[in-house]
Short mmCIF file of C-alpha atoms in Angstrom, two decimals:
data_model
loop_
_atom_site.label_atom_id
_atom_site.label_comp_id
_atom_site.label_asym_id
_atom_site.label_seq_id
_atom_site.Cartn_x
_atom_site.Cartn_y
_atom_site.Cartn_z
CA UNK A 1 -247.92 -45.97 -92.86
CA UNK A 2 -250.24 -48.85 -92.96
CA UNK A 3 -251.55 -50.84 -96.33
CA UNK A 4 -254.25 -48.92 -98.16
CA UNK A 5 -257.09 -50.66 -100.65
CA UNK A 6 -254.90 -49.50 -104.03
CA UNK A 7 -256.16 -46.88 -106.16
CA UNK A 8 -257.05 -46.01 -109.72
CA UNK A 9 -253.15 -46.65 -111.51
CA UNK A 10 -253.81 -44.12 -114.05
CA UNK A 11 -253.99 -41.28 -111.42
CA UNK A 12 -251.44 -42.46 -109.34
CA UNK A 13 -249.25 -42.52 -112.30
CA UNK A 14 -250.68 -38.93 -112.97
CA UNK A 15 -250.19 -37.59 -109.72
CA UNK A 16 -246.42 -39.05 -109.86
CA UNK A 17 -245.85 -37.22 -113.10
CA UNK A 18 -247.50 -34.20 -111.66
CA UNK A 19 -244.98 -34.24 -108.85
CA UNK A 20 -241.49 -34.02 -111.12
CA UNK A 21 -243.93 -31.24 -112.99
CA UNK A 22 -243.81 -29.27 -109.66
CA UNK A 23 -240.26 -29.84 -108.46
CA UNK A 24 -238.88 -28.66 -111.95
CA UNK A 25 -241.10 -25.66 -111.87
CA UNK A 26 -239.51 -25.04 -108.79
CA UNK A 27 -236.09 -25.93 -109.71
CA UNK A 28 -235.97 -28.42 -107.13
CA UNK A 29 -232.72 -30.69 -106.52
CA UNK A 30 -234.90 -32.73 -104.60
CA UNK A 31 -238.09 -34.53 -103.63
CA UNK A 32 -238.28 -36.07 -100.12
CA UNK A 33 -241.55 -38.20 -99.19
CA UNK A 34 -241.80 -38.23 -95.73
CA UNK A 35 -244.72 -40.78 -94.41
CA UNK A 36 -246.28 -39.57 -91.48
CA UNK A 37 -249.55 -41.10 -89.71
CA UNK A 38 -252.28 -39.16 -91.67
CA UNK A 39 -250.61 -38.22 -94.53
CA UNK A 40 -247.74 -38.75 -96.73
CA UNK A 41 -245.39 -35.35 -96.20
CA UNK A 42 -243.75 -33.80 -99.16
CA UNK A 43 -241.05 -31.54 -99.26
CA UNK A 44 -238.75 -29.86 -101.98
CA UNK A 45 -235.08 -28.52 -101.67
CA UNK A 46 -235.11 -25.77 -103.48
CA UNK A 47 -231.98 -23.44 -103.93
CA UNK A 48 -230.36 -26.07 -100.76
CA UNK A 49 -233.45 -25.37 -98.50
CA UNK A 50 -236.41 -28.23 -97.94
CA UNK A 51 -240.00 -26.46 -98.57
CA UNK A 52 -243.04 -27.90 -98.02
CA UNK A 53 -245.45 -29.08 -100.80
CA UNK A 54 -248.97 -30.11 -101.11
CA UNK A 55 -249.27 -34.05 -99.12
CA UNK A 56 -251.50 -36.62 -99.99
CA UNK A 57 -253.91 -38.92 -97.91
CA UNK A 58 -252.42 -41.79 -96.32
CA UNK A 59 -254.00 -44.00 -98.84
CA UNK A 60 -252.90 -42.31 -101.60
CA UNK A 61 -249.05 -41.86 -100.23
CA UNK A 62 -249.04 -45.77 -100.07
CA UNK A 63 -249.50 -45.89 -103.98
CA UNK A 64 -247.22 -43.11 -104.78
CA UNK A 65 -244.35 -44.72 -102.92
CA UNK A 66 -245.33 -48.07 -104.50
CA UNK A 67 -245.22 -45.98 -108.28
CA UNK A 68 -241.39 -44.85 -107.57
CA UNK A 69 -240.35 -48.34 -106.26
CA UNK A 70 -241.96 -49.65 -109.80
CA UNK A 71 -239.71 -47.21 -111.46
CA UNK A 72 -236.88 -47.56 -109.59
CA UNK A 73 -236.67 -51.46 -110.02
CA UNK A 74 -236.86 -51.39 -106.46
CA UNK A 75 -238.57 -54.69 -104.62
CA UNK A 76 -242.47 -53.36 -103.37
CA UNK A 77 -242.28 -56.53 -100.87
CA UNK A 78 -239.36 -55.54 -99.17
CA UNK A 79 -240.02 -52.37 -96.23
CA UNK A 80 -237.74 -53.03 -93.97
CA UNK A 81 -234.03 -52.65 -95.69
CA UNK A 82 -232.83 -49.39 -97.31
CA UNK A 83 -233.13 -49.93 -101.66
CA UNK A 84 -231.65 -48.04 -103.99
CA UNK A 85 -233.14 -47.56 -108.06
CA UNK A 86 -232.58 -45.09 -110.57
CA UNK A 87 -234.46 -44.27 -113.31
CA UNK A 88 -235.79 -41.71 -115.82
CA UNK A 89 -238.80 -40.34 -116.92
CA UNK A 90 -239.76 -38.01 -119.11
CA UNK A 91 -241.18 -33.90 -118.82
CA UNK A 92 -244.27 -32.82 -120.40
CA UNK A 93 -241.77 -30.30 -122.73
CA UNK A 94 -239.62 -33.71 -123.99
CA UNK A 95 -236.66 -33.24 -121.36
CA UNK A 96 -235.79 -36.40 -119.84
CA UNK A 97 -235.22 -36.16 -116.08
CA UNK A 98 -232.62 -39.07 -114.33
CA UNK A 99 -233.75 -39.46 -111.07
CA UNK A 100 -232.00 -41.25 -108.09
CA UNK A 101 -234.44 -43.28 -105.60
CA UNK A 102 -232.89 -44.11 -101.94
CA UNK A 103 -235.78 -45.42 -99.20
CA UNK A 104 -235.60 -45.69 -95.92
CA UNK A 105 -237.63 -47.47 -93.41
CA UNK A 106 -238.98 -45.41 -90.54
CA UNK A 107 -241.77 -46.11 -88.22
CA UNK A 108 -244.51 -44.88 -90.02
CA UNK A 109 -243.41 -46.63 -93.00
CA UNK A 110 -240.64 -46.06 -95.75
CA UNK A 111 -239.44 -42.91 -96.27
CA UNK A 112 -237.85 -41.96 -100.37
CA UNK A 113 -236.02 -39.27 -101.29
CA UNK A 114 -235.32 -38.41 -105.03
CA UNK A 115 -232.48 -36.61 -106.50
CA UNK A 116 -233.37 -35.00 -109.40
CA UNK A 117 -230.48 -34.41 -112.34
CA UNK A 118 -231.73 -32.85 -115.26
CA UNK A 119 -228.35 -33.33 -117.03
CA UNK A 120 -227.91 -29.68 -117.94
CA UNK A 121 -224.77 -28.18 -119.36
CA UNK A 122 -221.53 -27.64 -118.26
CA UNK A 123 -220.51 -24.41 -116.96
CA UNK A 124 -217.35 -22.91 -118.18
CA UNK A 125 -214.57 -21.59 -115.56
CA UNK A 126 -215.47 -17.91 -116.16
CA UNK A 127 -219.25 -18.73 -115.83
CA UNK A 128 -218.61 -20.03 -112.13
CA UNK A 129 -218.82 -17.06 -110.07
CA UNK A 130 -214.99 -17.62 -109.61
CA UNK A 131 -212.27 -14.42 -109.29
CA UNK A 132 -210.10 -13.51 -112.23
CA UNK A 133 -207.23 -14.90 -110.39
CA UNK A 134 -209.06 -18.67 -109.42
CA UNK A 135 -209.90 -18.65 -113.01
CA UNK A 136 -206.49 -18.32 -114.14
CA UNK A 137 -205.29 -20.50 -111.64
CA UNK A 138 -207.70 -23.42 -112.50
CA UNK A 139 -207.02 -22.92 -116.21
CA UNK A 140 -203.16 -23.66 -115.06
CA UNK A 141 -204.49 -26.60 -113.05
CA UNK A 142 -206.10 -27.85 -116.74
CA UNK A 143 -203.09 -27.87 -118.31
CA UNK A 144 -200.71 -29.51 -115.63
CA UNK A 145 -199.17 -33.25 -116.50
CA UNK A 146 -199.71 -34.27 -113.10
CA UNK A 147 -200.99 -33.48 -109.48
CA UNK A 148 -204.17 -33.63 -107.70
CA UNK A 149 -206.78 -31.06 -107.49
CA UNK A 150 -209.54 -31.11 -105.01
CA UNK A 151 -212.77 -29.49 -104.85
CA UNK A 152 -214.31 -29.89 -101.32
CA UNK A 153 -217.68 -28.73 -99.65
CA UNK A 154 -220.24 -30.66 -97.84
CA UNK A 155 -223.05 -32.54 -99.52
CA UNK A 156 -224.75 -30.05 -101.98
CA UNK A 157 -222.46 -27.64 -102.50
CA UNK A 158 -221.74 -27.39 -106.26
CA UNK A 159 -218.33 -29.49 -105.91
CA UNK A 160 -219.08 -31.38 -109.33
CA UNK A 161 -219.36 -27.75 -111.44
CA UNK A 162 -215.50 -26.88 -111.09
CA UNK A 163 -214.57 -30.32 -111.33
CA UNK A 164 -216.36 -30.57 -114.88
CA UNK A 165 -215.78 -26.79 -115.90
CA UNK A 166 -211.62 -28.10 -115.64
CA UNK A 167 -212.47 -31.07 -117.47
CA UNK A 168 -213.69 -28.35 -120.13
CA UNK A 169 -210.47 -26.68 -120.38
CA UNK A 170 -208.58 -29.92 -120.68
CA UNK A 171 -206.84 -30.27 -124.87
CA UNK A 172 -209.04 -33.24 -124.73
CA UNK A 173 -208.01 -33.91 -128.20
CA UNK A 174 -204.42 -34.92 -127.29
CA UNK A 175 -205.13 -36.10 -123.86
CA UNK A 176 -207.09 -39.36 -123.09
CA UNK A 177 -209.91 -38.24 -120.00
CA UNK A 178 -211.40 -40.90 -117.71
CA UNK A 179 -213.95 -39.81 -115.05
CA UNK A 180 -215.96 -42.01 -112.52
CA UNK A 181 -218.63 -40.86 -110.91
CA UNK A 182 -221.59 -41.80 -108.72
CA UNK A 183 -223.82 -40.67 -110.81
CA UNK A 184 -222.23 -39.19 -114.29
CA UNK A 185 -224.40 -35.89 -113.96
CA UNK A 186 -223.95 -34.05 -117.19
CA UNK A 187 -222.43 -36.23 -120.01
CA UNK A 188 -219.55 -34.52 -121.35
CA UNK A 189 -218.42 -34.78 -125.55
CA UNK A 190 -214.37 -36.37 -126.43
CA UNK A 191 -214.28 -37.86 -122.48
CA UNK A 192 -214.83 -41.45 -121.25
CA UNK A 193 -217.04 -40.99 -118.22
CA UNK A 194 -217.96 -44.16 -115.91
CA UNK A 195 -220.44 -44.97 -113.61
CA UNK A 196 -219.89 -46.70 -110.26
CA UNK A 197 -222.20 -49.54 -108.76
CA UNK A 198 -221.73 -50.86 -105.94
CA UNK A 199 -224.28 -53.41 -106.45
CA UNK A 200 -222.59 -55.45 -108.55
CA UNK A 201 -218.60 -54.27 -106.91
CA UNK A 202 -217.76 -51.39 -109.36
CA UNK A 203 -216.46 -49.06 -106.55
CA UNK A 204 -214.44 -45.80 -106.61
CA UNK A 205 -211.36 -48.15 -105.82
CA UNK A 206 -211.44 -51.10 -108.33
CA UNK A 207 -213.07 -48.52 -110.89
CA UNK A 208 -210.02 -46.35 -110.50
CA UNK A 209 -207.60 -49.13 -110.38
CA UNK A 210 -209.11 -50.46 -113.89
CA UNK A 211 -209.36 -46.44 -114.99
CA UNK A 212 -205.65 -46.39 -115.05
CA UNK A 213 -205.43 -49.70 -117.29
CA UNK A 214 -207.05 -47.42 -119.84
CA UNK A 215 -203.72 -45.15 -120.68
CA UNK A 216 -205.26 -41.93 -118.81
CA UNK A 217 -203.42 -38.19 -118.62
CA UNK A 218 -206.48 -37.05 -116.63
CA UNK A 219 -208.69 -38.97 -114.04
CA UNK A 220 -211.54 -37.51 -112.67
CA UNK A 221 -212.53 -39.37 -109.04
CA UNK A 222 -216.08 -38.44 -108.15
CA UNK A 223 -215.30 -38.67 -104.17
CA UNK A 224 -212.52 -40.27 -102.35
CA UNK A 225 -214.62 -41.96 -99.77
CA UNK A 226 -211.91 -44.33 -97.85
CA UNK A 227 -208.29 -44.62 -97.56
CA UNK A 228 -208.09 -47.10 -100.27
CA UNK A 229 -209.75 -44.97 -103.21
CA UNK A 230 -207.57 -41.82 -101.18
CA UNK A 231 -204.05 -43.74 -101.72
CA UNK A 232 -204.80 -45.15 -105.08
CA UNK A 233 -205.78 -41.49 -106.20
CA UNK A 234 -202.62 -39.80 -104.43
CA UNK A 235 -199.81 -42.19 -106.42
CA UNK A 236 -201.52 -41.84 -109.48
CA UNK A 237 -201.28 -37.94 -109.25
CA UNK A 238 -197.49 -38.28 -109.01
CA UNK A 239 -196.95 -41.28 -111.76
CA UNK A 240 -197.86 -39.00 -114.29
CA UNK A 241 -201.52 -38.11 -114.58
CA UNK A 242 -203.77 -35.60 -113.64
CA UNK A 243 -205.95 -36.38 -111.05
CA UNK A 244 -209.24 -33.90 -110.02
CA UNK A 245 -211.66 -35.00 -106.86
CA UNK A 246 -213.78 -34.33 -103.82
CA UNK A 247 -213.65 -34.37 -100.67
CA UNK A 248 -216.58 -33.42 -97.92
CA UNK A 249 -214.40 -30.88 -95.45
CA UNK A 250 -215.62 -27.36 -94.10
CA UNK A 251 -212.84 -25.67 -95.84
CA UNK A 252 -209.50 -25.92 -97.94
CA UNK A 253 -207.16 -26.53 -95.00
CA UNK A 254 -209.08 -29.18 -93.80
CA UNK A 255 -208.56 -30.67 -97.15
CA UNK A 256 -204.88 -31.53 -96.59
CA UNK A 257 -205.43 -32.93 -92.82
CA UNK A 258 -208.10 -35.43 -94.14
CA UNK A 259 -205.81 -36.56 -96.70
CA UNK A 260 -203.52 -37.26 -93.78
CA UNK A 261 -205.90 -38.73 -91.47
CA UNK A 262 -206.44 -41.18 -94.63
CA UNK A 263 -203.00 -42.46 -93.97
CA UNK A 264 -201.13 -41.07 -96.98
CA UNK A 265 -197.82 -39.78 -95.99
CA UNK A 266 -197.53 -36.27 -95.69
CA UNK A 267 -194.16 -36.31 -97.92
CA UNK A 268 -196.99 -37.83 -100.54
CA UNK A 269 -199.46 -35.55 -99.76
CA UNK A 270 -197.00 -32.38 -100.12
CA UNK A 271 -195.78 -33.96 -103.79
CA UNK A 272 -198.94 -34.55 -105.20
CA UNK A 273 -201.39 -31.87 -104.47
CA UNK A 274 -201.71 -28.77 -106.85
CA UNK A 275 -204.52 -26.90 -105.30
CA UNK A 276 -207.80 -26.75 -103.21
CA UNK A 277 -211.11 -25.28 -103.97
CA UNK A 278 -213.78 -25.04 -101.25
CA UNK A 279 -217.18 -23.93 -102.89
CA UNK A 280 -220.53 -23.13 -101.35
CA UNK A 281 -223.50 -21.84 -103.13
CA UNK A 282 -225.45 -19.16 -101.12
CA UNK A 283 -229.49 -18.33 -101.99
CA UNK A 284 -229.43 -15.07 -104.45
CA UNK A 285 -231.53 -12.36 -103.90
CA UNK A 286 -234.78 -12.39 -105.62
CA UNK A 287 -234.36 -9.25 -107.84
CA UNK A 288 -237.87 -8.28 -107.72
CA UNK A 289 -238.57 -7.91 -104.56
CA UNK A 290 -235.46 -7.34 -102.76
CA UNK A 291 -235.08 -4.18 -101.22
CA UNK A 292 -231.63 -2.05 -99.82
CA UNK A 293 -230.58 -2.41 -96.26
CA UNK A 294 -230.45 0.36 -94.10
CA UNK A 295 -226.55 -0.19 -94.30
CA UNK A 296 -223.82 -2.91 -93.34
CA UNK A 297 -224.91 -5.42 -90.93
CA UNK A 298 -221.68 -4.87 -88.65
CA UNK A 299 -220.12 -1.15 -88.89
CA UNK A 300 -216.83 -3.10 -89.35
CA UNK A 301 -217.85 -3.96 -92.99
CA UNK A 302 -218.02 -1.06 -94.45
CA UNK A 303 -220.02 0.66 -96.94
CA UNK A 304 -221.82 -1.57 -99.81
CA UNK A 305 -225.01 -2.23 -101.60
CA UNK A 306 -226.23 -4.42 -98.85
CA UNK A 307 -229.72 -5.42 -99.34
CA UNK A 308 -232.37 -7.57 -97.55
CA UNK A 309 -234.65 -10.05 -98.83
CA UNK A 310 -238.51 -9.27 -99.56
CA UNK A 311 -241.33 -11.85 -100.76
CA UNK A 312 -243.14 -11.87 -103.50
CA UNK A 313 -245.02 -14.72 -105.93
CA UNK A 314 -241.89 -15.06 -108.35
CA UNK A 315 -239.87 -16.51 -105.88
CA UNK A 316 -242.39 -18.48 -103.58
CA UNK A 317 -242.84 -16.00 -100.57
CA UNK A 318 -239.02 -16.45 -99.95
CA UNK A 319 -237.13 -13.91 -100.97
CA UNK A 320 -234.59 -15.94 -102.55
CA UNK A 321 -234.65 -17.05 -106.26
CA UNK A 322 -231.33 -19.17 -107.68
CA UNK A 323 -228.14 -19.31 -105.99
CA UNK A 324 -224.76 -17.99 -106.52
CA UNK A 325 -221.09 -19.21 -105.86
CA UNK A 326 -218.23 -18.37 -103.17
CA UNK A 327 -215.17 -19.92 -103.19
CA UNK A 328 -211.82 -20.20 -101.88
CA UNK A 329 -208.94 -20.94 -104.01
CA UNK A 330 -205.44 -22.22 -102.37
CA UNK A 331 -202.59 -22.54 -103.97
CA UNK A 332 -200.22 -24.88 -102.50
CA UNK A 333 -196.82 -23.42 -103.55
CA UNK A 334 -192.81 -24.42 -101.72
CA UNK A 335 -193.95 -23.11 -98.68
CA UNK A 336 -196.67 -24.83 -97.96
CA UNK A 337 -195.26 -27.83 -99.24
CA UNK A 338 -192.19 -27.60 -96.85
CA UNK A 339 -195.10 -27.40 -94.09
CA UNK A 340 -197.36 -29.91 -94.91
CA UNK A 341 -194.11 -32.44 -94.84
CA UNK A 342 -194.06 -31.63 -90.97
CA UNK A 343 -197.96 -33.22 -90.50
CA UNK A 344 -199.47 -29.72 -89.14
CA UNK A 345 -202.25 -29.13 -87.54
CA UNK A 346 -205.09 -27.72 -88.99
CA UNK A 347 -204.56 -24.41 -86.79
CA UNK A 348 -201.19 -24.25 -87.82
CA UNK A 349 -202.00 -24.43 -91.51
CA UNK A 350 -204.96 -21.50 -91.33
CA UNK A 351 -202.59 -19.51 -89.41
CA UNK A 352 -200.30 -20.20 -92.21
CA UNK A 353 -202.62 -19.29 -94.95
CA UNK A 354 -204.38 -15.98 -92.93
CA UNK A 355 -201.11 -14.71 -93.12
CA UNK A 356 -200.25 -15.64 -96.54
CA UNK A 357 -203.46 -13.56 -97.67
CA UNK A 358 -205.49 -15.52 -98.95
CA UNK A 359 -209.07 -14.49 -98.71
CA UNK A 360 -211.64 -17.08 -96.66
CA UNK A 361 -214.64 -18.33 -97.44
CA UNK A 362 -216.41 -15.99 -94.92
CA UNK A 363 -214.46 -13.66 -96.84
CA UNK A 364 -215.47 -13.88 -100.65
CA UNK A 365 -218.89 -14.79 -99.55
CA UNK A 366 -219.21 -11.48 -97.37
CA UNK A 367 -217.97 -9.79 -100.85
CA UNK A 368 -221.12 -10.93 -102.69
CA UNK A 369 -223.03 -9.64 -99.53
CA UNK A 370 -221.49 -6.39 -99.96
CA UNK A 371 -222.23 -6.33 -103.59
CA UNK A 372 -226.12 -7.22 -102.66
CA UNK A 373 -226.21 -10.46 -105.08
CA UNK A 374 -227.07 -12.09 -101.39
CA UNK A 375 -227.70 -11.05 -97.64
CA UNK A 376 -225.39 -11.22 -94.57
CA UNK A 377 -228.37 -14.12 -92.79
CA UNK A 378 -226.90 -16.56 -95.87
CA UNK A 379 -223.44 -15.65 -95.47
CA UNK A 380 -223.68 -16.65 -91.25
CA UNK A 381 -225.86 -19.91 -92.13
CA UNK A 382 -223.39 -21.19 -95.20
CA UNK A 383 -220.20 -19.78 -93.92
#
C-alpha cells in the first residue's frame, strides 16, 4: 500500500471506533486488515469463520493502520519487521475492550490483525457443554494435590474456558493459585494471574520457574510451547502441585505423544498426567431460520432431529449464530499408564482407547448433530 496525503484525525479516529462498534455487534473474535492495491480489505471471524466487511480506499486504509499502531505503542516508521502492541479502548455502552495488535509486512504493505477480548465471565463446568460424566471427572481433577491436566485443540478452539471453569472449582481459599498466561483473558477473584512478555524475557519458562518460588498448590500454564516450559511443567505436577495447560494437538492421544516428542520420559509422562480434554467449538444453528433435514446424513446414523442451516438477517445470511462445545474427555487410569511407560505409538494408543469406549470427538460432536444444536457440514469441517 503506498503513502497517502493523511486525512482528517477526527474521522479516522471515528471510523476506528466505528470498526470495534461492528466487530462486537457481530461478536467478532477478530479483526484482520488485509492491504490490498486499491483498497484496504477487512474481514471478521465470527463464530471461527473470517467474513468480509465493508473496506476502505487505499488512502484511507493507510490512516487506519497508522491509528492502531498509535494505540498499540507500535513504531509508525518501522514497515518492514513484524510489531506487536496491546491496548484498550473503550465501547460506546462503557465496556472496555483489550485488544491485541500483531502486523505483518506483506507486499502491498503491512497487514494487522486484532484479537479482540472483551474479558467476559467465566463459565462454570456445567455451563460448558460438557457430559455429566466430564463434569464429574473435571470437578475430581479440581480437587487433586497433584498431576497435570491438559486441555488441547488447535488455535481457537475454546482451550482457555475449561482451563478457567477448573480454576473455578478449585477451594481457592485454602489453596494458593498462580496462572500465567499470554494474555490473562478474563481476570479471575482470590487467584494470582500473570502475564507473560517476551519483550522484556518474561517467558512461559522463567515465569513458571519464578511461579513456583511463590508457594503454589495449583499452576495454571497458558501453553507449553517448547521442551523447556514442557519439562519444567511435568516435575512440578509430580512435586506436589497441580498443574492445568494446553497443548495445540488434533486430539487427546496426540496429547501424550507430544509430551514425548518434547523429551520428557515416558515413565514421567505416565506419573504425572491426570487427564486430557480435546475441545472444539462447532457454529450453532441459527434458531430462526433453521429448518429439519429430510433425515440423517448417512443411514448409518440413525434417526435424530437433524436439521440444516437457512439464512436470514439475525444471523448475517449464514445460517449460523453462536457456537457450541464438543469434547472428549480421557481418563488416564493403570492401564494406560502401564502403556504409555512402553513409548506407544499414537495408533497404538487410539486403538487402546476405541476399545476402552471412550467416545471421539467425531463422536460427541455427531451427538449434537443428531440433537440439531448443529449440522453434519460442521461436524466434517471441525472434526
Amino acid at each position: 500500500m503506498n503513502p497517502a496525503p493523511p486525512i482528517d484525525g477526527q474521522k479516522v479516529v471515528r471510523l476506528v471506533d466505528e470498526l470495534f462498534q461492528k466487530a462486537m455487534e457481530l461478536r467478532a473474535s477478530d479483526i484482520h486488515l488485509e492491504p490490498k492495491e486499491q483498497r484496504l480489505h477487512v474481514r471478521l471471524r465470527v463464530d471461527g469463520v473470517l467474513v468480509d466487511a465493508t473496506p476502505y480506499p487505499v488512502q484511507v486504509g493507510v490512516q487506519i493502520l497508522q491509528r492502531i499502531k498509535v494505540l498499540g505503542n507500535m513504531d509508525i516508521a518501522e514497515r518492514r519487521l513484524p510489531q506487536d502492541g496491546v491496548f484498550q479502548v473503550r465501547l460506546p455502552n462503557g465496556a472496555p475492550l483489550s485488544v491485541r495488535a500483531a502486523s505483518f509486512p506483506s507486499v502491498n504493505g503491512e497487514k494487522i490483525v486484532l484479537r479482540l477480548l472483551t474479558g467476559g465471565r467465566a463459565l462454570r463446568l456445567d455451563q460448558l457443554g460438557l457430559p455429566p460424566e466430564g463434569v464429574e471427572q473435571l470437578r475430581v481433577y479440581a480437587r487433586a494435590t497433584s498431576g497435570l491436566l491438559l486441555v488441547t485443540g488447535p488455535t481457537g478452539a475454546g482451550k482457555t474456558s475449561p482451563l478457567y471453569a477448573t480454576l473455578e472449582a478449585v477451594d481457592t481459599l485454602r489453596r494458593n493459585v498462580v496462572t500465567l498466561e499470554d494474555p490473562v483473558e478474563v481476570q479471575l477473584a482470590g487467584i494470582t494471574q500473570g502475564q507473560v512478555d517476551k519483550k522484556v524475557g518474561f517467558t512461559f519458562a522463567d515465569g513458571l520457574r519464578a511461579a513456583l518460588r511463590q508457594d503454589p498448590d495449583v499452576i495454571l500454564v497458558g501453553e507449553m510451547r517448547d521442551a523447556e516450559t514442557a519439562s519444567i511443567a511435568v516435575q512440578a505436577s509430580l512435586t506436589g502441585h497441580l498443574v492445568l495447560s494446553t497443548l495445540h494437538t488434533n486430539s487427546a492421544v496426540e496429547s501424550i505423544t507430544r509430551l514425548l516428542d518434547l523429551g520428557v520420559e515416558p515413565f514421567v509422562v505416565a506419573n504425572a498426567l491426570l487427564g486430557v480434554v480435546s475441545q472444539r467449538l462447532l457454529r450453532r444453528l441459527c434458531v430462526s431460520c433453521s429448518r429439519p433435514a429430510m433425515g440423517p446424513p448417512l443411514p448409518e446414523l440413525g434417526p435424530g432431529a437433524w436439521r440444516v442451516a437457512g439464512s436470514c438477517d439475525l444471523c448475517q445470511r449464514s445460517g449460523y449464530r453462536g457456537r457450541v462445545g464438543a469434547f472428549e474427555v480421557l481418563a488416564v487410569d493403570d492401564e494406560l499408564r502401564e502403556m504409555v511407560k512402553q513409548k506407544p505409538t499414537t495408533r497404538e494408543l487410539r486403538e487402546h482407547i476405541v476399545a476402552a469406549g471412550t467416545p471421539s470427538l467425531r463422536q460427541r460432536a455427531t451427538e449434537l448433530a443428531a440433537r440439531g444444536l448443529t449440522t453434519w457440514d460442521e461436524v466434517l469441517r471441525v472434526t
